[in-house]
Amino acid sequence: MASIFQAWPQLRTAAPRLSKRLFIAKPCINSPIRPAVPVSRCAAPRPSVLQTVRWKSTQPLRNSATSEAAGRAAIVEAAATSETKSEAKASSFPKTTPKSVAYWLLGSAASVFGIVIFGGLTRLTESGLSITEWKPVTGSLWPGSPEAWEEEYTKYKSSPEFAMLNSSMTLSEFKQIYFMEWAHRLWGRVIGVTFLLPTVYFIARKRVNPSMAFKLVGICGMIGFQGVIGWWMVKSGLKDDLFEPGSHPRVSQYRLTAHLGAAFLVYCSMVLTGLNVLKEHRMLANPTAAAESIKALQSPVLKVFRRSVVGLALLVFVTAMSGALVAGLDAGLIYNEFPWMGLGLTPPRKELFDPWYSHAPDQSDLYWRNALENPSLVQLDHRILATTTFTAIMALMAYTRLSKGVRSTIPKDAKKGVLGMVHLVTLQVTLGISTLIYMVPTWLASAHQAGALALLTGAVVLYSRISMPRRAILNQVMRQGVPKTHAVPHINARLEAAKTAEKSL
């Protein structure tokens, strides 16, 4: 025994040069195995028939799970490559727009809301035709001398409104209506400048993402176009040949509707864009909760609800535009009762479709001209649209409460949005009926116009709460907020089944 320990250093030195056969157990040497098979295999036990059958039966499952996992990895890699290419194309533009841009957009929208109401007051006080020229730059200056005031007053004396309505107006009275129109135009210029300059800054300094840059440029174009429509509208009330001889001098109801509609579109664009930016920041701040919210919004149950909200917003917009026709024709000064119109719910058919409004010899334009130019039919159309809007909002409220799928899936803020629209439409209907009964007092008519824009705001806010985020934000939230075990459930289930089958072997 002592000799073995004494020879141990020599054995360790010689071990690398000895044959591997000296280190193999005797049972393995005597076993009937072919020399071509490696020694490590002969030392391992041979699998049983049952284990072999199990291995072969689970082979397709493992292959399918492995191929789908590889496909998923390829998809993720392709998406990452696509995002990298898009980022390279976008230069150094950020992925998300900062919150400051959203607050600026909402502030601009509030300013547009204010100018819409002030514009309604300008029309109700019959001040819109006091300035007979359109000077985009020099027109913003207030007449500061008696000579300048006399010049403006002389220009107004040549207008049809002064000759037919205000021939006894003094210079001091003219200054009052001049101030209303001048302030309205100046406010519009301020909105244009305070939106154009920040837009140039944000894009030049690359503070916004590319999609936001396009949206801001589009809103700038809409603001400029709105100014052009405004002068186009005023111009229609300065010439005798643009309205019927002997009639009340007023701007064209078509141009008035276009002017108001453009203002509504600018306002809605600002509100929706600003709310979407804030929504993206909330999602990125809490990706897990955002992923659950997106999962709920993707439910097929909410597809009908989302489309209903879009249709409802369009219905509110069309109703407001019919109100603009009512205002342009002074149709609120007739049939000052509700729900009756004379002896019945509607005036006589002969009054609604009067051939006097037709300009074609064959009266082919009888129906559409009466619908847009006959005060009786225009007021009836506005009543029908307003009643339809009220009924539709109440039906949407009932749908969210009675439908189990929608009630359990719709987000809480969307439920509050629907309830807010119910309150707004109730207030708006009350204001509309009161304005009609009291023969369109200025403060009630202005409040009714503000209620229309507030109701449209409610529809836009509700849509922003149930709409899906843009694709870039959606992908980022799903990567950060959705665990892999929930991302592709059918692939993970197959992988788990294959692992369970392998453990049983």
Short mmCIF file of C-alpha atoms in Angstrom, two decimals:
data_model
loop_
_atom_site.label_atom_id
_atom_site.label_comp_id
_atom_site.label_asym_id
_atom_site.label_seq_id
_atom_site.Cartn_x
_atom_site.Cartn_y
_atom_site.Cartn_z
CA MET A 1 0.00 0.00 0.00
CA ALA A 2 2.89 2.28 0.89
CA SER A 3 4.52 1.51 -2.45
CA ILE A 4 1.43 2.72 -4.27
CA PHE A 5 1.51 6.11 -2.54
CA GLN A 6 5.22 6.34 -3.21
CA ALA A 7 4.66 5.69 -6.93
CA TRP A 8 1.69 8.10 -7.20
CA PRO A 9 3.68 11.07 -8.52
CA GLN A 10 5.17 8.95 -11.27
CA LEU A 11 1.71 7.62 -12.22
CA ARG A 12 0.29 11.14 -12.50
CA THR A 13 3.14 12.09 -14.79
CA ALA A 14 2.67 9.05 -16.99
CA ALA A 15 -1.15 9.08 -17.09
CA PRO A 16 -1.51 11.24 -20.23
CA ARG A 17 0.64 8.80 -22.17
CA LEU A 18 -1.25 5.63 -21.08
CA SER A 19 -3.91 3.95 -23.22
CA LYS A 20 -7.57 4.84 -22.58
CA ARG A 21 -8.38 1.12 -22.42
CA LEU A 22 -6.67 0.90 -19.02
CA PHE A 23 -9.33 3.22 -17.55
CA ILE A 24 -12.46 1.38 -18.83
CA ALA A 25 -14.40 -0.92 -16.50
CA LYS A 26 -14.17 -4.67 -17.14
CA PRO A 27 -17.93 -5.25 -17.70
CA CYS A 28 -17.86 -2.68 -20.44
CA ILE A 29 -14.85 -4.36 -22.10
CA ASN A 30 -16.51 -7.75 -22.04
CA SER A 31 -19.85 -6.45 -23.38
CA PRO A 32 -20.73 -7.44 -27.00
CA ILE A 33 -20.44 -3.95 -28.52
CA ARG A 34 -18.98 -3.20 -31.86
CA PRO A 35 -15.64 -1.36 -31.74
CA ALA A 36 -17.01 1.39 -34.05
CA VAL A 37 -19.45 2.63 -31.36
CA PRO A 38 -17.97 5.27 -29.01
CA VAL A 39 -17.21 4.15 -25.44
CA SER A 40 -19.49 6.82 -23.91
CA ARG A 41 -22.55 5.21 -25.59
CA CYS A 42 -21.79 1.76 -24.32
CA ALA A 43 -21.66 3.11 -20.78
CA ALA A 44 -25.19 4.64 -21.06
CA PRO A 45 -28.26 2.45 -20.55
CA ARG A 46 -30.41 1.68 -23.59
CA PRO A 47 -33.95 3.38 -23.48
CA SER A 48 -36.98 1.18 -23.06
CA VAL A 49 -39.64 0.64 -25.72
CA LEU A 50 -42.17 2.83 -23.86
CA GLN A 51 -39.74 5.75 -23.64
CA THR A 52 -38.96 5.45 -27.35
CA VAL A 53 -42.67 5.53 -28.24
CA ARG A 54 -43.22 8.61 -26.06
CA TRP A 55 -40.27 10.42 -27.62
CA LYS A 56 -41.46 9.75 -31.17
CA SER A 57 -45.08 10.75 -30.36
CA THR A 58 -44.02 14.16 -28.97
CA GLN A 59 -41.58 14.88 -31.79
CA PRO A 60 -44.16 16.77 -34.03
CA LEU A 61 -45.26 18.86 -31.05
CA ARG A 62 -41.69 19.86 -30.28
CA ASN A 63 -40.95 20.60 -33.92
CA SER A 64 -44.10 22.77 -34.27
CA ALA A 65 -43.37 24.74 -31.09
CA THR A 66 -39.74 25.20 -32.06
CA SER A 67 -40.64 26.41 -35.57
CA GLU A 68 -43.27 28.85 -34.27
CA ALA A 69 -40.85 30.16 -31.67
CA ALA A 70 -38.29 30.66 -34.43
CA GLY A 71 -40.94 32.40 -36.51
CA ARG A 72 -41.78 34.67 -33.61
CA ALA A 73 -38.14 35.54 -33.18
CA ALA A 74 -37.89 36.30 -36.90
CA ILE A 75 -40.96 38.56 -36.69
CA VAL A 76 -39.53 40.42 -33.71
CA GLU A 77 -36.21 40.79 -35.50
CA ALA A 78 -37.93 42.06 -38.66
CA ALA A 79 -39.98 44.54 -36.64
CA ALA A 80 -36.85 45.78 -34.92
CA THR A 81 -35.11 46.13 -38.27
CA SER A 82 -38.11 48.00 -39.70
CA GLU A 83 -38.20 50.34 -36.72
CA THR A 84 -34.48 50.94 -37.04
CA LYS A 85 -34.89 51.84 -40.71
CA SER A 86 -37.83 54.13 -39.98
CA GLU A 87 -35.86 55.82 -37.22
CA ALA A 88 -32.97 56.33 -39.60
CA LYS A 89 -35.32 57.88 -42.14
CA ALA A 90 -36.81 60.14 -39.49
CA SER A 91 -33.34 61.43 -38.69
CA SER A 92 -33.28 62.64 -35.11
CA PHE A 93 -37.02 63.17 -34.70
CA PRO A 94 -38.22 61.76 -31.35
CA LYS A 95 -40.57 58.81 -31.05
CA THR A 96 -42.99 60.71 -28.83
CA THR A 97 -44.12 64.31 -28.71
CA PRO A 98 -43.50 66.16 -25.41
CA LYS A 99 -46.40 67.10 -23.16
CA SER A 100 -45.70 70.79 -23.67
CA VAL A 101 -46.92 70.46 -27.27
CA ALA A 102 -50.15 68.89 -26.05
CA TYR A 103 -50.76 71.72 -23.58
CA TRP A 104 -50.04 74.25 -26.31
CA LEU A 105 -52.53 72.53 -28.63
CA LEU A 106 -55.24 72.48 -25.97
CA GLY A 107 -54.57 76.15 -25.16
CA SER A 108 -54.90 77.01 -28.85
CA ALA A 109 -58.14 75.03 -28.99
CA ALA A 110 -59.49 77.04 -26.04
CA SER A 111 -58.64 80.23 -27.95
CA VAL A 112 -60.49 78.92 -31.02
CA PHE A 113 -63.48 78.09 -28.80
CA GLY A 114 -63.47 81.68 -27.58
CA ILE A 115 -63.24 83.24 -31.04
CA VAL A 116 -66.14 81.07 -32.26
CA ILE A 117 -68.35 82.44 -29.50
CA PHE A 118 -67.12 85.99 -30.09
CA GLY A 119 -67.77 85.57 -33.81
CA GLY A 120 -71.35 84.60 -33.00
CA LEU A 121 -71.73 87.74 -30.92
CA THR A 122 -70.33 89.78 -33.81
CA ARG A 123 -73.02 88.39 -36.10
CA LEU A 124 -75.81 88.78 -33.52
CA THR A 125 -74.92 92.46 -32.98
CA GLU A 126 -74.79 92.98 -36.75
CA SER A 127 -71.20 94.16 -36.57
CA GLY A 128 -69.66 91.84 -39.12
CA LEU A 129 -70.07 94.16 -42.10
CA SER A 130 -68.61 97.27 -40.42
CA ILE A 131 -65.13 96.74 -41.98
CA THR A 132 -65.46 96.70 -45.74
CA GLU A 133 -61.85 95.78 -46.64
CA TRP A 134 -59.54 92.88 -45.96
CA LYS A 135 -55.98 93.90 -45.10
CA PRO A 136 -54.24 90.94 -43.44
CA VAL A 137 -51.33 93.05 -42.06
CA THR A 138 -52.27 96.73 -41.89
CA GLY A 139 -55.88 95.89 -41.01
CA SER A 140 -54.78 94.90 -37.51
CA LEU A 141 -54.04 98.57 -36.65
CA TRP A 142 -56.69 100.49 -34.74
CA PRO A 143 -57.71 103.80 -36.35
CA GLY A 144 -55.93 106.26 -34.11
CA SER A 145 -56.84 109.62 -35.60
CA PRO A 146 -60.08 111.41 -36.48
CA GLU A 147 -59.07 111.34 -40.13
CA ALA A 148 -58.66 107.57 -40.04
CA TRP A 149 -62.06 107.16 -38.37
CA GLU A 150 -63.71 109.40 -40.91
CA GLU A 151 -62.20 107.36 -43.72
CA GLU A 152 -63.51 104.07 -42.26
CA TYR A 153 -66.92 105.62 -41.65
CA THR A 154 -67.10 106.84 -45.24
CA LYS A 155 -66.34 103.34 -46.53
CA TYR A 156 -69.10 101.89 -44.40
CA LYS A 157 -71.61 104.46 -45.73
CA SER A 158 -71.16 102.97 -49.19
CA SER A 159 -72.25 99.50 -48.03
CA PRO A 160 -75.79 98.15 -48.54
CA GLU A 161 -76.20 97.63 -44.79
CA PHE A 162 -75.79 101.34 -44.04
CA ALA A 163 -78.10 102.40 -46.88
CA MET A 164 -80.91 100.00 -45.94
CA LEU A 165 -80.63 99.63 -42.16
CA ASN A 166 -78.23 102.07 -40.50
CA SER A 167 -78.60 105.29 -42.43
CA SER A 168 -79.07 107.24 -39.19
CA MET A 169 -76.04 105.72 -37.45
CA THR A 170 -73.62 108.23 -35.91
CA LEU A 171 -69.83 107.96 -35.80
CA SER A 172 -69.83 106.98 -32.13
CA GLU A 173 -72.29 104.15 -32.81
CA PHE A 174 -70.17 103.05 -35.76
CA LYS A 175 -67.12 102.80 -33.50
CA GLN A 176 -68.94 100.25 -31.34
CA ILE A 177 -69.73 97.82 -34.12
CA TYR A 178 -66.32 98.50 -35.69
CA PHE A 179 -64.62 97.39 -32.47
CA MET A 180 -66.48 94.04 -32.48
CA GLU A 181 -65.39 93.15 -36.02
CA TRP A 182 -61.86 94.53 -35.52
CA ALA A 183 -61.38 92.53 -32.31
CA HIS A 184 -62.69 89.38 -34.03
CA ARG A 185 -60.25 89.73 -36.91
CA LEU A 186 -57.35 90.61 -34.60
CA TRP A 187 -58.08 87.55 -32.47
CA GLY A 188 -57.95 85.40 -35.59
CA ARG A 189 -54.56 86.87 -36.54
CA VAL A 190 -53.23 86.18 -33.03
CA ILE A 191 -54.35 82.55 -33.26
CA GLY A 192 -52.62 82.18 -36.62
CA VAL A 193 -49.33 83.69 -35.44
CA THR A 194 -49.27 81.86 -32.10
CA PHE A 195 -49.80 78.59 -33.93
CA LEU A 196 -47.55 79.10 -36.94
CA LEU A 197 -44.42 80.25 -35.09
CA PRO A 198 -44.39 77.41 -32.51
CA THR A 199 -45.04 74.92 -35.31
CA VAL A 200 -41.97 76.15 -37.19
CA TYR A 201 -39.94 76.00 -33.97
CA PHE A 202 -41.04 72.48 -33.02
CA ILE A 203 -40.33 71.10 -36.48
CA ALA A 204 -37.03 72.96 -36.98
CA ARG A 205 -35.74 71.85 -33.57
CA LYS A 206 -37.18 68.35 -34.09
CA ARG A 207 -39.18 68.41 -30.90
CA VAL A 208 -42.09 66.43 -32.39
CA ASN A 209 -42.33 63.09 -34.20
CA PRO A 210 -42.82 63.08 -38.00
CA SER A 211 -46.56 62.27 -37.87
CA MET A 212 -47.14 65.15 -35.45
CA ALA A 213 -45.18 67.48 -37.72
CA PHE A 214 -47.54 66.69 -40.62
CA LYS A 215 -50.57 67.25 -38.39
CA LEU A 216 -49.31 70.63 -37.20
CA VAL A 217 -48.61 71.76 -40.76
CA GLY A 218 -52.11 70.64 -41.76
CA ILE A 219 -53.71 72.62 -38.93
CA CYS A 220 -51.69 75.69 -39.96
CA GLY A 221 -53.07 75.35 -43.46
CA MET A 222 -56.61 75.03 -42.11
CA ILE A 223 -56.18 78.21 -40.03
CA GLY A 224 -55.00 80.16 -43.08
CA PHE A 225 -57.84 78.80 -45.17
CA GLN A 226 -60.26 79.79 -42.41
CA GLY A 227 -59.15 83.40 -42.72
CA VAL A 228 -59.79 83.33 -46.45
CA ILE A 229 -63.27 81.85 -45.92
CA GLY A 230 -63.99 84.58 -43.36
CA TRP A 231 -63.37 87.37 -45.84
CA TRP A 232 -65.21 85.43 -48.57
CA MET A 233 -68.19 85.31 -46.22
CA VAL A 234 -68.06 89.04 -45.35
CA LYS A 235 -67.74 89.93 -49.02
CA SER A 236 -71.10 88.31 -49.74
CA GLY A 237 -72.83 90.93 -47.59
CA LEU A 238 -71.18 93.95 -49.22
CA LYS A 239 -72.68 93.61 -52.69
CA ASP A 240 -76.31 93.98 -53.68
CA ASP A 241 -76.14 91.32 -56.39
CA LEU A 242 -75.37 88.56 -53.88
CA PHE A 243 -78.75 88.67 -52.14
CA GLU A 244 -82.33 89.20 -53.20
CA PRO A 245 -83.34 92.82 -53.98
CA GLY A 246 -85.09 94.46 -51.05
CA SER A 247 -84.15 91.73 -48.60
CA HIS A 248 -82.30 92.19 -45.33
CA PRO A 249 -78.57 92.73 -45.99
CA ARG A 250 -76.82 89.65 -44.66
CA VAL A 251 -73.97 87.36 -45.53
CA SER A 252 -74.65 84.20 -47.52
CA GLN A 253 -75.90 81.37 -45.30
CA TYR A 254 -73.76 78.97 -47.33
CA ARG A 255 -70.58 80.92 -46.66
CA LEU A 256 -71.51 81.42 -43.02
CA THR A 257 -71.94 77.66 -42.64
CA ALA A 258 -68.60 77.03 -44.35
CA HIS A 259 -66.89 79.57 -42.06
CA LEU A 260 -68.34 78.00 -38.92
CA GLY A 261 -67.66 74.46 -40.13
CA ALA A 262 -64.01 75.25 -40.83
CA ALA A 263 -63.66 76.73 -37.33
CA PHE A 264 -65.20 73.58 -35.81
CA LEU A 265 -62.79 71.37 -37.76
CA VAL A 266 -59.77 73.39 -36.65
CA TYR A 267 -60.95 73.21 -33.05
CA CYS A 268 -61.59 69.44 -33.14
CA SER A 269 -58.21 68.80 -34.78
CA MET A 270 -56.41 70.68 -32.01
CA VAL A 271 -58.35 68.96 -29.22
CA LEU A 272 -58.00 65.44 -30.59
CA THR A 273 -54.30 65.83 -31.36
CA GLY A 274 -53.52 67.24 -27.91
CA LEU A 275 -55.51 64.54 -26.11
CA ASN A 276 -53.77 61.79 -28.09
CA VAL A 277 -50.35 63.10 -27.04
CA LEU A 278 -51.33 63.08 -23.37
CA LYS A 279 -52.82 59.60 -23.78
CA GLU A 280 -49.56 58.29 -25.23
CA HIS A 281 -47.61 59.64 -22.27
CA ARG A 282 -49.99 57.99 -19.81
CA MET A 283 -49.58 54.66 -21.59
CA LEU A 284 -45.79 54.86 -21.65
CA ALA A 285 -45.71 55.81 -17.95
CA ASN A 286 -47.56 52.61 -17.01
CA PRO A 287 -47.10 50.01 -19.79
CA THR A 288 -48.71 47.17 -17.85
CA ALA A 289 -51.98 49.02 -17.26
CA ALA A 290 -51.82 50.36 -20.83
CA ALA A 291 -51.48 46.82 -22.19
CA GLU A 292 -54.61 45.76 -20.32
CA SER A 293 -56.46 48.80 -21.63
CA ILE A 294 -55.38 48.07 -25.20
CA LYS A 295 -56.47 44.46 -24.79
CA ALA A 296 -59.94 45.70 -23.76
CA LEU A 297 -60.11 48.18 -26.65
CA GLN A 298 -59.25 45.42 -29.12
CA SER A 299 -62.31 43.46 -28.04
CA PRO A 300 -64.78 42.88 -30.89
CA VAL A 301 -67.56 44.00 -28.56
CA LEU A 302 -66.33 47.60 -28.65
CA LYS A 303 -66.20 47.80 -32.45
CA VAL A 304 -69.89 48.69 -32.69
CA PHE A 305 -69.54 51.15 -29.81
CA ARG A 306 -66.52 52.86 -31.42
CA ARG A 307 -68.30 53.20 -34.76
CA SER A 308 -71.37 54.55 -32.98
CA VAL A 309 -69.29 57.26 -31.33
CA VAL A 310 -67.85 58.30 -34.70
CA GLY A 311 -71.32 58.43 -36.22
CA LEU A 312 -72.56 60.40 -33.23
CA ALA A 313 -69.80 62.98 -33.62
CA LEU A 314 -70.71 63.41 -37.29
CA LEU A 315 -74.38 63.79 -36.35
CA VAL A 316 -73.55 66.52 -33.81
CA PHE A 317 -71.46 68.31 -36.44
CA VAL A 318 -74.22 68.16 -39.08
CA THR A 319 -76.77 69.41 -36.54
CA ALA A 320 -74.52 72.36 -35.69
CA MET A 321 -74.15 73.19 -39.39
CA SER A 322 -77.92 73.14 -39.82
CA GLY A 323 -78.00 75.62 -36.93
CA ALA A 324 -75.65 77.84 -38.93
CA LEU A 325 -78.19 77.82 -41.77
CA VAL A 326 -80.89 78.79 -39.29
CA ALA A 327 -78.73 81.70 -38.09
CA GLY A 328 -77.85 82.82 -41.61
CA LEU A 329 -81.51 82.96 -42.66
CA ASP A 330 -82.80 84.33 -39.32
CA ALA A 331 -85.07 81.30 -39.28
CA GLY A 332 -85.19 81.38 -35.48
CA LEU A 333 -87.48 84.40 -35.62
CA ILE A 334 -90.42 82.37 -36.96
CA TYR A 335 -92.48 79.63 -35.29
CA ASN A 336 -91.31 80.60 -31.80
CA GLU A 337 -92.92 77.64 -30.06
CA PHE A 338 -92.03 74.02 -29.38
CA PRO A 339 -92.82 71.31 -30.36
CA TRP A 340 -95.55 72.85 -32.50
CA MET A 341 -95.00 74.82 -35.70
CA GLY A 342 -98.24 76.63 -36.24
CA LEU A 343 -101.22 74.29 -36.12
CA GLY A 344 -99.23 71.07 -36.18
CA LEU A 345 -95.81 69.54 -35.68
CA THR A 346 -94.82 70.74 -39.16
CA PRO A 347 -95.94 73.64 -41.38
CA PRO A 348 -98.09 72.91 -44.43
CA ARG A 349 -96.38 71.12 -47.29
CA LYS A 350 -96.97 74.05 -49.62
CA GLU A 351 -95.02 76.30 -47.28
CA LEU A 352 -92.17 73.82 -46.86
CA PHE A 353 -91.69 73.31 -50.61
CA ASP A 354 -92.49 76.72 -52.00
CA PRO A 355 -91.89 77.04 -55.79
CA TRP A 356 -90.73 80.64 -55.19
CA TYR A 357 -87.32 79.36 -54.03
CA SER A 358 -86.79 77.33 -57.21
CA HIS A 359 -84.54 78.90 -59.85
CA ALA A 360 -84.86 76.24 -62.55
CA PRO A 361 -87.69 76.47 -65.11
CA ASP A 362 -88.57 72.81 -64.59
CA GLN A 363 -88.27 73.18 -60.78
CA SER A 364 -85.67 70.44 -60.60
CA ASP A 365 -84.01 72.27 -57.70
CA LEU A 366 -87.24 72.64 -55.73
CA TYR A 367 -86.39 70.29 -52.85
CA TRP A 368 -82.74 71.08 -52.17
CA ARG A 369 -83.19 74.86 -52.50
CA ASN A 370 -86.09 74.83 -50.07
CA ALA A 371 -84.04 72.67 -47.69
CA LEU A 372 -81.21 75.22 -47.72
CA GLU A 373 -82.97 78.56 -48.39
CA ASN A 374 -86.54 78.29 -47.08
CA PRO A 375 -86.52 79.43 -43.41
CA SER A 376 -89.50 77.25 -42.51
CA LEU A 377 -87.99 74.04 -43.84
CA VAL A 378 -84.52 74.93 -42.54
CA GLN A 379 -85.90 75.33 -39.01
CA LEU A 380 -87.84 72.08 -39.31
CA ASP A 381 -84.69 70.26 -40.46
CA HIS A 382 -82.76 71.64 -37.49
CA ARG A 383 -85.50 70.48 -35.12
CA ILE A 384 -85.43 66.98 -36.61
CA LEU A 385 -81.64 66.75 -36.46
CA ALA A 386 -81.54 68.05 -32.89
CA THR A 387 -84.17 65.55 -31.78
CA THR A 388 -82.30 62.75 -33.54
CA THR A 389 -79.05 63.74 -31.83
CA PHE A 390 -80.71 63.76 -28.42
CA THR A 391 -82.30 60.36 -29.04
CA ALA A 392 -79.04 58.88 -30.35
CA ILE A 393 -77.06 59.96 -27.29
CA MET A 394 -79.69 58.55 -24.94
CA ALA A 395 -79.69 55.30 -26.94
CA LEU A 396 -75.88 55.12 -26.66
CA MET A 397 -76.18 55.59 -22.91
CA ALA A 398 -78.72 52.77 -22.70
CA TYR A 399 -76.52 50.55 -24.87
CA THR A 400 -73.57 50.95 -22.53
CA ARG A 401 -75.74 50.12 -19.52
CA LEU A 402 -77.86 47.25 -20.89
CA SER A 403 -75.32 45.39 -23.05
CA LYS A 404 -73.38 43.03 -20.78
CA GLY A 405 -70.42 42.79 -23.16
CA VAL A 406 -70.00 46.55 -23.51
CA ARG A 407 -70.70 47.22 -19.84
CA SER A 408 -67.96 44.82 -18.72
CA THR A 409 -65.42 45.83 -21.37
CA ILE A 410 -65.74 49.59 -21.83
CA PRO A 411 -63.11 51.63 -19.90
CA LYS A 412 -64.24 53.65 -16.91
CA ASP A 413 -63.24 56.98 -18.45
CA ALA A 414 -65.35 56.13 -21.52
CA LYS A 415 -68.37 55.50 -19.27
CA LYS A 416 -67.83 58.95 -17.78
CA GLY A 417 -67.56 60.38 -21.28
CA VAL A 418 -70.95 58.94 -22.27
CA LEU A 419 -72.54 60.33 -19.10
CA GLY A 420 -70.96 63.73 -19.81
CA MET A 421 -72.50 63.76 -23.30
CA VAL A 422 -75.92 63.03 -21.79
CA HIS A 423 -75.57 66.07 -19.55
CA LEU A 424 -74.32 68.27 -22.40
CA VAL A 425 -77.06 67.29 -24.84
CA THR A 426 -79.72 67.89 -22.18
CA LEU A 427 -78.35 71.37 -21.55
CA GLN A 428 -78.09 72.05 -25.29
CA VAL A 429 -81.69 71.05 -25.96
CA THR A 430 -82.83 73.29 -23.11
CA LEU A 431 -80.85 76.22 -24.50
CA GLY A 432 -82.18 75.63 -28.02
CA ILE A 433 -85.82 75.54 -26.99
CA SER A 434 -85.37 78.62 -24.78
CA THR A 435 -83.66 80.52 -27.60
CA LEU A 436 -86.58 79.75 -29.91
CA ILE A 437 -89.33 80.59 -27.43
CA TYR A 438 -87.75 83.91 -26.37
CA MET A 439 -87.15 84.94 -30.02
CA VAL A 440 -83.36 84.65 -30.11
CA PRO A 441 -82.02 86.99 -27.42
CA THR A 442 -78.32 87.65 -27.89
CA TRP A 443 -77.05 86.00 -24.71
CA LEU A 444 -79.21 82.88 -25.17
CA ALA A 445 -78.26 82.49 -28.82
CA SER A 446 -74.58 82.81 -27.94
CA ALA A 447 -74.94 80.25 -25.16
CA HIS A 448 -76.71 77.88 -27.58
CA GLN A 449 -73.81 78.16 -30.02
CA ALA A 450 -71.32 77.50 -27.21
CA GLY A 451 -73.38 74.47 -26.19
CA ALA A 452 -73.12 73.04 -29.69
CA LEU A 453 -69.34 73.27 -29.65
CA ALA A 454 -69.22 71.88 -26.09
CA LEU A 455 -71.31 68.89 -27.18
CA LEU A 456 -68.98 68.27 -30.11
CA THR A 457 -66.07 68.50 -27.68
CA GLY A 458 -67.66 65.78 -25.57
CA ALA A 459 -67.91 63.52 -28.62
CA VAL A 460 -64.25 64.14 -29.51
CA VAL A 461 -63.11 63.44 -25.94
CA LEU A 462 -65.13 60.23 -25.85
CA TYR A 463 -63.60 59.09 -29.12
CA SER A 464 -60.08 59.79 -27.88
CA ARG A 465 -60.71 57.57 -24.88
CA ILE A 466 -61.81 54.54 -26.90
CA SER A 467 -59.52 54.91 -29.91
CA MET A 468 -56.37 52.84 -30.40
CA PRO A 469 -52.97 54.56 -30.12
CA ARG A 470 -50.75 54.90 -33.15
CA ARG A 471 -48.72 51.86 -34.19
CA ALA A 472 -45.36 52.97 -32.81
CA ILE A 473 -46.78 53.57 -29.33
CA LEU A 474 -48.80 50.36 -29.53
CA ASN A 475 -45.71 48.26 -30.32
CA GLN A 476 -43.68 49.95 -27.60
CA VAL A 477 -46.37 49.42 -24.98
CA MET A 478 -46.89 45.79 -25.96
CA ARG A 479 -43.15 45.10 -25.73
CA GLN A 480 -42.80 46.73 -22.33
CA GLY A 481 -46.11 45.90 -20.73
CA VAL A 482 -47.04 42.40 -21.98
CA PRO A 483 -45.12 39.46 -20.47
CA LYS A 484 -43.86 36.81 -22.86
CA THR A 485 -46.19 34.26 -21.28
CA HIS A 486 -49.13 36.38 -22.45
CA ALA A 487 -47.77 37.69 -25.72
CA VAL A 488 -48.25 34.52 -27.83
CA PRO A 489 -50.29 32.09 -25.69
CA HIS A 490 -50.70 29.25 -28.21
CA ILE A 491 -46.94 29.03 -28.86
CA ASN A 492 -46.10 29.04 -25.16
CA ALA A 493 -48.72 26.34 -24.51
CA ARG A 494 -47.10 24.05 -27.07
CA LEU A 495 -43.66 24.67 -25.61
CA GLU A 496 -44.91 23.78 -22.14
CA ALA A 497 -46.54 20.59 -23.48
CA ALA A 498 -43.27 19.56 -25.13
CA LYS A 499 -41.32 20.20 -21.89
CA THR A 500 -43.83 18.12 -19.90
CA ALA A 501 -43.51 15.22 -22.35
CA GLU A 502 -39.72 15.35 -22.13
CA LYS A 503 -39.81 15.29 -18.32
CA SER A 504 -41.94 12.14 -18.39
CA LEU A 505 -39.27 10.29 -20.38
#
